[in-house]
Amino acid sequence: VAFLPFVLATRFDLMRTTYLCQHIWRTMIGVFGMCASYYAVARLPLALSTAISFAAPLFIVVLAVAVLGETVRWRRWLATAVGFLGVLVSVRPTEGISFAAVVCLLAALSTACSAVITKRMPVSERFMTICLWSTLFSAIATLPPALAVWRTPDLADFGYLGLIGLFGAASQVGFVQAYRIGEASAVGPVDYTRLVFAT
């Protein structure tokens, strides 16, 4: 719904793509990560699930080197190492890692993979087209499980869902555009500002 005005304004031109397979692949990873994230948030203390989710920027730095061939200097590697230590302290592996914590880590890895796929999209592919197909395929993929547990939202719920949709769409546009124009290893750590806003 949030993207519909843009689609109509371009007379559906935004939906034109020759990279449908990449969009499907990116969406599959994104949907898995989203579901894993919701599962983890529901079963872990919010502070812990948020801390573990901060592994995503760390995974992005590693994948940026391994997959994208980006050059990462020692300062960024040092920050990455400190970040991983912080995640390990949060997860407390010596006390036994819960299944929910592992799922949360997989969600963070999915976010990193999605960022790398976004970065590898051809420059000719418009960022709004990437956002549109991702949103559309996500809605289709999550419809069957949603129907299985469906509860009709009341008026207040619709208001909250509307806000989530608007902020989510804005977030998706910012996420995609940032990775299109910047180095993944530099953009990823900006995610840590989430802690400031959450606080």
PDB file of N, CA, C and O in Angstrom, residues 38-96:
ATOM      1  N   TYR A  38      11.301 -12.242  14.352  1.00  0.00           N
ATOM      2  CA  TYR A  38      10.073 -12.202  15.156  1.00  0.00           C
ATOM      3  C   TYR A  38      10.042 -13.352  16.162  1.00  0.00           C
ATOM      4  O   TYR A  38       9.615 -13.189  17.307  1.00  0.00           O
ATOM      5  N   TYR A  39      10.505 -14.527  15.735  1.00  0.00           N
ATOM      6  CA  TYR A  39      10.555 -15.690  16.631  1.00  0.00           C
ATOM      7  C   TYR A  39      11.461 -15.393  17.825  1.00  0.00           C
ATOM      8  O   TYR A  39      11.106 -15.658  18.975  1.00  0.00           O
ATOM      9  N   ALA A  40      12.634 -14.825  17.530  1.00  0.00           N
ATOM     10  CA  ALA A  40      13.606 -14.540  18.584  1.00  0.00           C
ATOM     11  C   ALA A  40      13.092 -13.469  19.542  1.00  0.00           C
ATOM     12  O   ALA A  40      13.228 -13.597  20.764  1.00  0.00           O
ATOM     13  N   VAL A  41      12.483 -12.410  19.009  1.00  0.00           N
ATOM     14  CA  VAL A  41      11.961 -11.331  19.850  1.00  0.00           C
ATOM     15  C   VAL A  41      10.877 -11.846  20.789  1.00  0.00           C
ATOM     16  O   VAL A  41      10.775 -11.424  21.946  1.00  0.00           O
ATOM     17  N   ALA A  42      10.084 -12.805  20.293  1.00  0.00           N
ATOM     18  CA  ALA A  42       8.995 -13.351  21.109  1.00  0.00           C
ATOM     19  C   ALA A  42       9.501 -14.253  22.227  1.00  0.00           C
ATOM     20  O   ALA A  42       8.816 -14.434  23.239  1.00  0.00           O
ATOM     21  N   ARG A  43      10.714 -14.801  22.077  1.00  0.00           N
ATOM     22  CA  ARG A  43      11.192 -15.804  23.035  1.00  0.00           C
ATOM     23  C   ARG A  43      12.423 -15.405  23.824  1.00  0.00           C
ATOM     24  O   ARG A  43      12.872 -16.141  24.695  1.00  0.00           O
ATOM     25  N   LEU A  44      12.977 -14.247  23.516  1.00  0.00           N
ATOM     26  CA  LEU A  44      14.149 -13.755  24.253  1.00  0.00           C
ATOM     27  C   LEU A  44      13.822 -12.417  24.887  1.00  0.00           C
ATOM     28  O   LEU A  44      12.943 -11.698  24.405  1.00  0.00           O
ATOM     29  N   PRO A  45      14.532 -12.050  25.954  1.00  0.00           N
ATOM     30  CA  PRO A  45      14.384 -10.684  26.469  1.00  0.00           C
ATOM     31  C   PRO A  45      14.729  -9.697  25.358  1.00  0.00           C
ATOM     32  O   PRO A  45      15.656  -9.932  24.568  1.00  0.00           O
ATOM     33  N   LEU A  46      14.001  -8.593  25.280  1.00  0.00           N
ATOM     34  CA  LEU A  46      14.176  -7.637  24.181  1.00  0.00           C
ATOM     35  C   LEU A  46      15.620  -7.127  24.101  1.00  0.00           C
ATOM     36  O   LEU A  46      16.178  -6.996  23.013  1.00  0.00           O
ATOM     37  N   ALA A  47      16.206  -6.848  25.263  1.00  0.00           N
ATOM     38  CA  ALA A  47      17.589  -6.350  25.273  1.00  0.00           C
ATOM     39  C   ALA A  47      18.543  -7.367  24.660  1.00  0.00           C
ATOM     40  O   ALA A  47      19.459  -7.004  23.911  1.00  0.00           O
ATOM     41  N   LEU A  48      18.323  -8.656  24.951  1.00  0.00           N
ATOM     42  CA  LEU A  48      19.205  -9.706  24.436  1.00  0.00           C
ATOM     43  C   LEU A  48      19.017  -9.886  22.932  1.00  0.00           C
ATOM     44  O   LEU A  48      19.995  -9.968  22.185  1.00  0.00           O
ATOM     45  N   SER A  49      17.772  -9.937  22.481  1.00  0.00           N
ATOM     46  CA  SER A  49      17.531 -10.120  21.040  1.00  0.00           C
ATOM     47  C   SER A  49      18.077  -8.936  20.245  1.00  0.00           C
ATOM     48  O   SER A  49      18.612  -9.105  19.140  1.00  0.00           O
ATOM     49  N   THR A  50      17.963  -7.726  20.809  1.00  0.00           N
ATOM     50  CA  THR A  50      18.503  -6.543  20.136  1.00  0.00           C
ATOM     51  C   THR A  50      20.029  -6.623  20.072  1.00  0.00           C
ATOM     52  O   THR A  50      20.627  -6.334  19.035  1.00  0.00           O
ATOM     53  N   ALA A  51      20.642  -7.033  21.177  1.00  0.00           N
ATOM     54  CA  ALA A  51      22.109  -7.140  21.209  1.00  0.00           C
ATOM     55  C   ALA A  51      22.608  -8.153  20.183  1.00  0.00           C
ATOM     56  O   ALA A  51      23.577  -7.897  19.460  1.00  0.00           O
ATOM     57  N   ILE A  52      21.937  -9.300  20.104  1.00  0.00           N
ATOM     58  CA  ILE A  52      22.355 -10.327  19.146  1.00  0.00           C
ATOM     59  C   ILE A  52      22.152  -9.846  17.713  1.00  0.00           C
ATOM     60  O   ILE A  52      22.957 -10.140  16.826  1.00  0.00           O
ATOM     61  N   SER A  53      21.081  -9.085  17.495  1.00  0.00           N
ATOM     62  CA  SER A  53      20.809  -8.598  16.131  1.00  0.00           C
ATOM     63  C   SER A  53      21.926  -7.688  15.636  1.00  0.00           C
ATOM     64  O   SER A  53      22.095  -7.504  14.423  1.00  0.00           O
ATOM     65  N   PHE A  54      22.700  -7.121  16.562  1.00  0.00           N
ATOM     66  CA  PHE A  54      23.814  -6.260  16.160  1.00  0.00           C
ATOM     67  C   PHE A  54      24.980  -7.048  15.574  1.00  0.00           C
ATOM     68  O   PHE A  54      25.998  -6.459  15.198  1.00  0.00           O
ATOM     69  N   ALA A  55      24.822  -8.374  15.477  1.00  0.00           N
ATOM     70  CA  ALA A  55      25.828  -9.168  14.776  1.00  0.00           C
ATOM     71  C   ALA A  55      25.741  -8.926  13.272  1.00  0.00           C
ATOM     72  O   ALA A  55      26.706  -9.167  12.537  1.00  0.00           O
ATOM     73  N   ALA A  56      24.598  -8.447  12.792  1.00  0.00           N
ATOM     74  CA  ALA A  56      24.399  -8.226  11.345  1.00  0.00           C
ATOM     75  C   ALA A  56      25.484  -7.336  10.726  1.00  0.00           C
ATOM     76  O   ALA A  56      26.074  -7.708   9.702  1.00  0.00           O
ATOM     77  N   PRO A  57      25.777  -6.148  11.307  1.00  0.00           N
ATOM     78  CA  PRO A  57      26.835  -5.321  10.705  1.00  0.00           C
ATOM     79  C   PRO A  57      28.185  -6.021  10.685  1.00  0.00           C
ATOM     80  O   PRO A  57      29.002  -5.790   9.775  1.00  0.00           O
ATOM     81  N   LEU A  58      28.419  -6.876  11.654  1.00  0.00           N
ATOM     82  CA  LEU A  58      29.692  -7.602  11.705  1.00  0.00           C
ATOM     83  C   LEU A  58      29.762  -8.626  10.578  1.00  0.00           C
ATOM     84  O   LEU A  58      30.787  -8.771   9.917  1.00  0.00           O
ATOM     85  N   PHE A  59      28.663  -9.340  10.370  1.00  0.00           N
ATOM     86  CA  PHE A  59      28.596 -10.280   9.254  1.00  0.00           C
ATOM     87  C   PHE A  59      28.767  -9.545   7.920  1.00  0.00           C
ATOM     88  O   PHE A  59      29.392 -10.062   6.997  1.00  0.00           O
ATOM     89  N   ILE A  60      28.202  -8.348   7.833  1.00  0.00           N
ATOM     90  CA  ILE A  60      28.278  -7.572   6.593  1.00  0.00           C
ATOM     91  C   ILE A  60      29.724  -7.240   6.252  1.00  0.00           C
ATOM     92  O   ILE A  60      30.140  -7.332   5.092  1.00  0.00           O
ATOM     93  N   VAL A  61      30.513  -6.859   7.263  1.00  0.00           N
ATOM     94  CA  VAL A  61      31.922  -6.526   7.013  1.00  0.00           C
ATOM     95  C   VAL A  61      32.659  -7.743   6.459  1.00  0.00           C
ATOM     96  O   VAL A  61      33.413  -7.651   5.484  1.00  0.00           O
ATOM     97  N   VAL A  62      32.430  -8.907   7.066  1.00  0.00           N
ATOM     98  CA  VAL A  62      33.096 -10.137   6.612  1.00  0.00           C
ATOM     99  C   VAL A  62      32.664 -10.489   5.187  1.00  0.00           C
ATOM    100  O   VAL A  62      33.502 -10.810   4.331  1.00  0.00           O
ATOM    101  N   LEU A  63      31.353 -10.424   4.926  1.00  0.00           N
ATOM    102  CA  LEU A  63      30.843 -10.758   3.591  1.00  0.00           C
ATOM    103  C   LEU A  63      31.277  -9.733   2.546  1.00  0.00           C
ATOM    104  O   LEU A  63      31.465 -10.079   1.374  1.00  0.00           O
ATOM    105  N   ALA A  64      31.438  -8.477   2.968  1.00  0.00           N
ATOM    106  CA  ALA A  64      31.880  -7.434   2.031  1.00  0.00           C
ATOM    107  C   ALA A  64      33.266  -7.760   1.486  1.00  0.00           C
ATOM    108  O   ALA A  64      33.567  -7.509   0.320  1.00  0.00           O
ATOM    109  N   VAL A  65      34.103  -8.330   2.331  1.00  0.00           N
ATOM    110  CA  VAL A  65      35.450  -8.726   1.908  1.00  0.00           C
ATOM    111  C   VAL A  65      35.394 -10.013   1.081  1.00  0.00           C
ATOM    112  O   VAL A  65      35.959 -10.097  -0.011  1.00  0.00           O
ATOM    113  N   ALA A  66      34.678 -11.027   1.600  1.00  0.00           N
ATOM    114  CA  ALA A  66      34.660 -12.350   0.973  1.00  0.00           C
ATOM    115  C   ALA A  66      33.899 -12.372  -0.349  1.00  0.00           C
ATOM    116  O   ALA A  66      34.319 -13.033  -1.300  1.00  0.00           O
ATOM    117  N   VAL A  67      32.779 -11.644  -0.411  1.00  0.00           N
ATOM    118  CA  VAL A  67      31.908 -11.723  -1.596  1.00  0.00           C
ATOM    119  C   VAL A  67      32.063 -10.522  -2.524  1.00  0.00           C
ATOM    120  O   VAL A  67      32.130 -10.671  -3.745  1.00  0.00           O
ATOM    121  N   LEU A  68      32.130  -9.326  -1.930  1.00  0.00           N
ATOM    122  CA  LEU A  68      32.165  -8.118  -2.751  1.00  0.00           C
ATOM    123  C   LEU A  68      33.575  -7.664  -3.092  1.00  0.00           C
ATOM    124  O   LEU A  68      33.763  -6.787  -3.932  1.00  0.00           O
ATOM    125  N   GLY A  69      34.575  -8.223  -2.388  1.00  0.00           N
ATOM    126  CA  GLY A  69      35.956  -7.851  -2.666  1.00  0.00           C
ATOM    127  C   GLY A  69      36.334  -6.474  -2.155  1.00  0.00           C
ATOM    128  O   GLY A  69      37.300  -5.871  -2.628  1.00  0.00           O
ATOM    129  N   GLU A  70      35.584  -5.952  -1.186  1.00  0.00           N
ATOM    130  CA  GLU A  70      35.901  -4.637  -0.625  1.00  0.00           C
ATOM    131  C   GLU A  70      37.156  -4.728   0.234  1.00  0.00           C
ATOM    132  O   GLU A  70      37.453  -5.756   0.839  1.00  0.00           O
ATOM    133  N   THR A  71      37.893  -3.633   0.288  1.00  0.00           N
ATOM    134  CA  THR A  71      39.082  -3.555   1.124  1.00  0.00           C
ATOM    135  C   THR A  71      38.702  -2.972   2.472  1.00  0.00           C
ATOM    136  O   THR A  71      38.136  -1.880   2.548  1.00  0.00           O
ATOM    137  N   VAL A  72      38.980  -3.710   3.528  1.00  0.00           N
ATOM    138  CA  VAL A  72      38.659  -3.253   4.878  1.00  0.00           C
ATOM    139  C   VAL A  72      39.957  -3.059   5.642  1.00  0.00           C
ATOM    140  O   VAL A  72      40.747  -3.985   5.794  1.00  0.00           O
ATOM    141  N   ARG A  73      40.191  -1.836   6.112  1.00  0.00           N
ATOM    142  CA  ARG A  73      41.421  -1.519   6.823  1.00  0.00           C
ATOM    143  C   ARG A  73      41.349  -1.997   8.272  1.00  0.00           C
ATOM    144  O   ARG A  73      40.300  -2.406   8.756  1.00  0.00           O
ATOM    145  N   TRP A  74      42.501  -1.931   8.948  1.00  0.00           N
ATOM    146  CA  TRP A  74      42.624  -2.524  10.274  1.00  0.00           C
ATOM    147  C   TRP A  74      41.670  -1.914  11.288  1.00  0.00           C
ATOM    148  O   TRP A  74      41.199  -2.609  12.197  1.00  0.00           O
ATOM    149  N   ARG A  75      41.341  -0.617  11.162  1.00  0.00           N
ATOM    150  CA  ARG A  75      40.427   0.014  12.131  1.00  0.00           C
ATOM    151  C   ARG A  75      39.044  -0.628  12.078  1.00  0.00           C
ATOM    152  O   ARG A  75      38.425  -0.870  13.096  1.00  0.00           O
ATOM    153  N   ARG A  76      38.581  -0.899  10.837  1.00  0.00           N
ATOM    154  CA  ARG A  76      37.267  -1.512  10.679  1.00  0.00           C
ATOM    155  C   ARG A  76      37.282  -2.957  11.166  1.00  0.00           C
ATOM    156  O   ARG A  76      36.314  -3.449  11.744  1.00  0.00           O
ATOM    157  N   TRP A  77      38.403  -3.676  10.923  1.00  0.00           N
ATOM    158  CA  TRP A  77      38.529  -5.046  11.426  1.00  0.00           C
ATOM    159  C   TRP A  77      38.547  -5.053  12.946  1.00  0.00           C
ATOM    160  O   TRP A  77      37.942  -5.934  13.582  1.00  0.00           O
ATOM    161  N   LEU A  78      39.227  -4.077  13.545  1.00  0.00           N
ATOM    162  CA  LEU A  78      39.278  -3.990  15.011  1.00  0.00           C
ATOM    163  C   LEU A  78      37.882  -3.750  15.568  1.00  0.00           C
ATOM    164  O   LEU A  78      37.466  -4.392  16.542  1.00  0.00           O
ATOM    165  N   ALA A  79      37.148  -2.841  14.939  1.00  0.00           N
ATOM    166  CA  ALA A  79      35.776  -2.565  15.381  1.00  0.00           C
ATOM    167  C   ALA A  79      34.896  -3.804  15.225  1.00  0.00           C
ATOM    168  O   ALA A  79      34.050  -4.094  16.078  1.00  0.00           O
ATOM    169  N   THR A  80      35.131  -4.563  14.149  1.00  0.00           N
ATOM    170  CA  THR A  80      34.372  -5.789  13.918  1.00  0.00           C
ATOM    171  C   THR A  80      34.655  -6.812  15.011  1.00  0.00           C
ATOM    172  O   THR A  80      33.744  -7.448  15.542  1.00  0.00           O
ATOM    173  N   ALA A  81      35.933  -6.961  15.370  1.00  0.00           N
ATOM    174  CA  ALA A  81      36.318  -7.914  16.413  1.00  0.00           C
ATOM    175  C   ALA A  81      35.708  -7.529  17.757  1.00  0.00           C
ATOM    176  O   ALA A  81      35.188  -8.386  18.491  1.00  0.00           O
ATOM    177  N   VAL A  82      35.756  -6.250  18.087  1.00  0.00           N
ATOM    178  CA  VAL A  82      35.157  -5.775  19.341  1.00  0.00           C
ATOM    179  C   VAL A  82      33.652  -6.015  19.329  1.00  0.00           C
ATOM    180  O   VAL A  82      33.068  -6.436  20.333  1.00  0.00           O
ATOM    181  N   GLY A  83      33.029  -5.795  18.177  1.00  0.00           N
ATOM    182  CA  GLY A  83      31.587  -6.037  18.046  1.00  0.00           C
ATOM    183  C   GLY A  83      31.237  -7.490  18.280  1.00  0.00           C
ATOM    184  O   GLY A  83      30.270  -7.805  18.994  1.00  0.00           O
ATOM    185  N   PHE A  84      32.015  -8.415  17.699  1.00  0.00           N
ATOM    186  CA  PHE A  84      31.763  -9.837  17.900  1.00  0.00           C
ATOM    187  C   PHE A  84      31.929 -10.228  19.362  1.00  0.00           C
ATOM    188  O   PHE A  84      31.178 -11.042  19.895  1.00  0.00           O
ATOM    189  N   LEU A  85      32.920  -9.639  20.023  1.00  0.00           N
ATOM    190  CA  LEU A  85      33.102  -9.911  21.454  1.00  0.00           C
ATOM    191  C   LEU A  85      31.876  -9.454  22.240  1.00  0.00           C
ATOM    192  O   LEU A  85      31.423 -10.130  23.161  1.00  0.00           O
ATOM    193  N   GLY A  86      31.352  -8.292  21.863  1.00  0.00           N
ATOM    194  CA  GLY A  86      30.147  -7.786  22.521  1.00  0.00           C
ATOM    195  C   GLY A  86      28.967  -8.724  22.348  1.00  0.00           C
ATOM    196  O   GLY A  86      28.201  -8.974  23.290  1.00  0.00           O
ATOM    197  N   VAL A  87      28.820  -9.273  21.141  1.00  0.00           N
ATOM    198  CA  VAL A  87      27.733 -10.228  20.883  1.00  0.00           C
ATOM    199  C   VAL A  87      27.936 -11.495  21.713  1.00  0.00           C
ATOM    200  O   VAL A  87      26.996 -12.023  22.305  1.00  0.00           O
ATOM    201  N   LEU A  88      29.181 -11.983  21.784  1.00  0.00           N
ATOM    202  CA  LEU A  88      29.462 -13.185  22.570  1.00  0.00           C
ATOM    203  C   LEU A  88      29.156 -12.975  24.048  1.00  0.00           C
ATOM    204  O   LEU A  88      28.619 -13.851  24.721  1.00  0.00           O
ATOM    205  N   VAL A  89      29.490 -11.792  24.556  1.00  0.00           N
ATOM    206  CA  VAL A  89      29.189 -11.474  25.956  1.00  0.00           C
ATOM    207  C   VAL A  89      27.674 -11.478  26.174  1.00  0.00           C
ATOM    208  O   VAL A  89      27.174 -11.980  27.183  1.00  0.00           O
ATOM    209  N   SER A  90      26.934 -10.941  25.210  1.00  0.00           N
ATOM    210  CA  SER A  90      25.476 -10.887  25.325  1.00  0.00           C
ATOM    211  C   SER A  90      24.855 -12.276  25.292  1.00  0.00           C
ATOM    212  O   SER A  90      23.937 -12.593  26.041  1.00  0.00           O
ATOM    213  N   VAL A  91      25.382 -13.131  24.385  1.00  0.00           N
ATOM    214  CA  VAL A  91      24.817 -14.473  24.226  1.00  0.00           C
ATOM    215  C   VAL A  91      25.252 -15.403  25.353  1.00  0.00           C
ATOM    216  O   VAL A  91      24.545 -16.345  25.699  1.00  0.00           O
ATOM    217  N   ARG A  92      26.415 -15.133  25.964  1.00  0.00           N
ATOM    218  CA  ARG A  92      26.979 -15.945  27.047  1.00  0.00           C
ATOM    219  C   ARG A  92      27.070 -17.426  26.642  1.00  0.00           C
ATOM    220  O   ARG A  92      26.358 -18.271  27.185  1.00  0.00           O
ATOM    221  N   PRO A  93      27.929 -17.758  25.686  1.00  0.00           N
ATOM    222  CA  PRO A  93      28.004 -19.138  25.207  1.00  0.00           C
ATOM    223  C   PRO A  93      28.411 -20.146  26.282  1.00  0.00           C
ATOM    224  O   PRO A  93      28.068 -21.314  26.190  1.00  0.00           O
ATOM    225  N   THR A  94      29.126 -19.689  27.325  1.00  0.00           N
ATOM    226  CA  THR A  94      29.529 -20.615  28.393  1.00  0.00           C
ATOM    227  C   THR A  94      28.336 -21.095  29.208  1.00  0.00           C
ATOM    228  O   THR A  94      28.396 -22.137  29.856  1.00  0.00           O
ATOM    229  N   GLU A  95      27.235 -20.339  29.179  1.00  0.00           N
ATOM    230  CA  GLU A  95      26.037 -20.730  29.916  1.00  0.00           C
ATOM    231  C   GLU A  95      25.094 -21.570  29.056  1.00  0.00           C
ATOM    232  O   GLU A  95      23.998 -21.928  29.474  1.00  0.00           O
ATOM    233  N   GLY A  96      25.528 -21.886  27.849  1.00  0.00           N
ATOM    234  CA  GLY A  96      24.671 -22.644  26.946  1.00  0.00           C
ATOM    235  C   GLY A  96      23.849 -21.701  26.087  1.00  0.00           C
ATOM    236  O   GLY A  96      23.213 -20.784  26.595  1.00  0.00           O
TER     237      GLY A  96
END
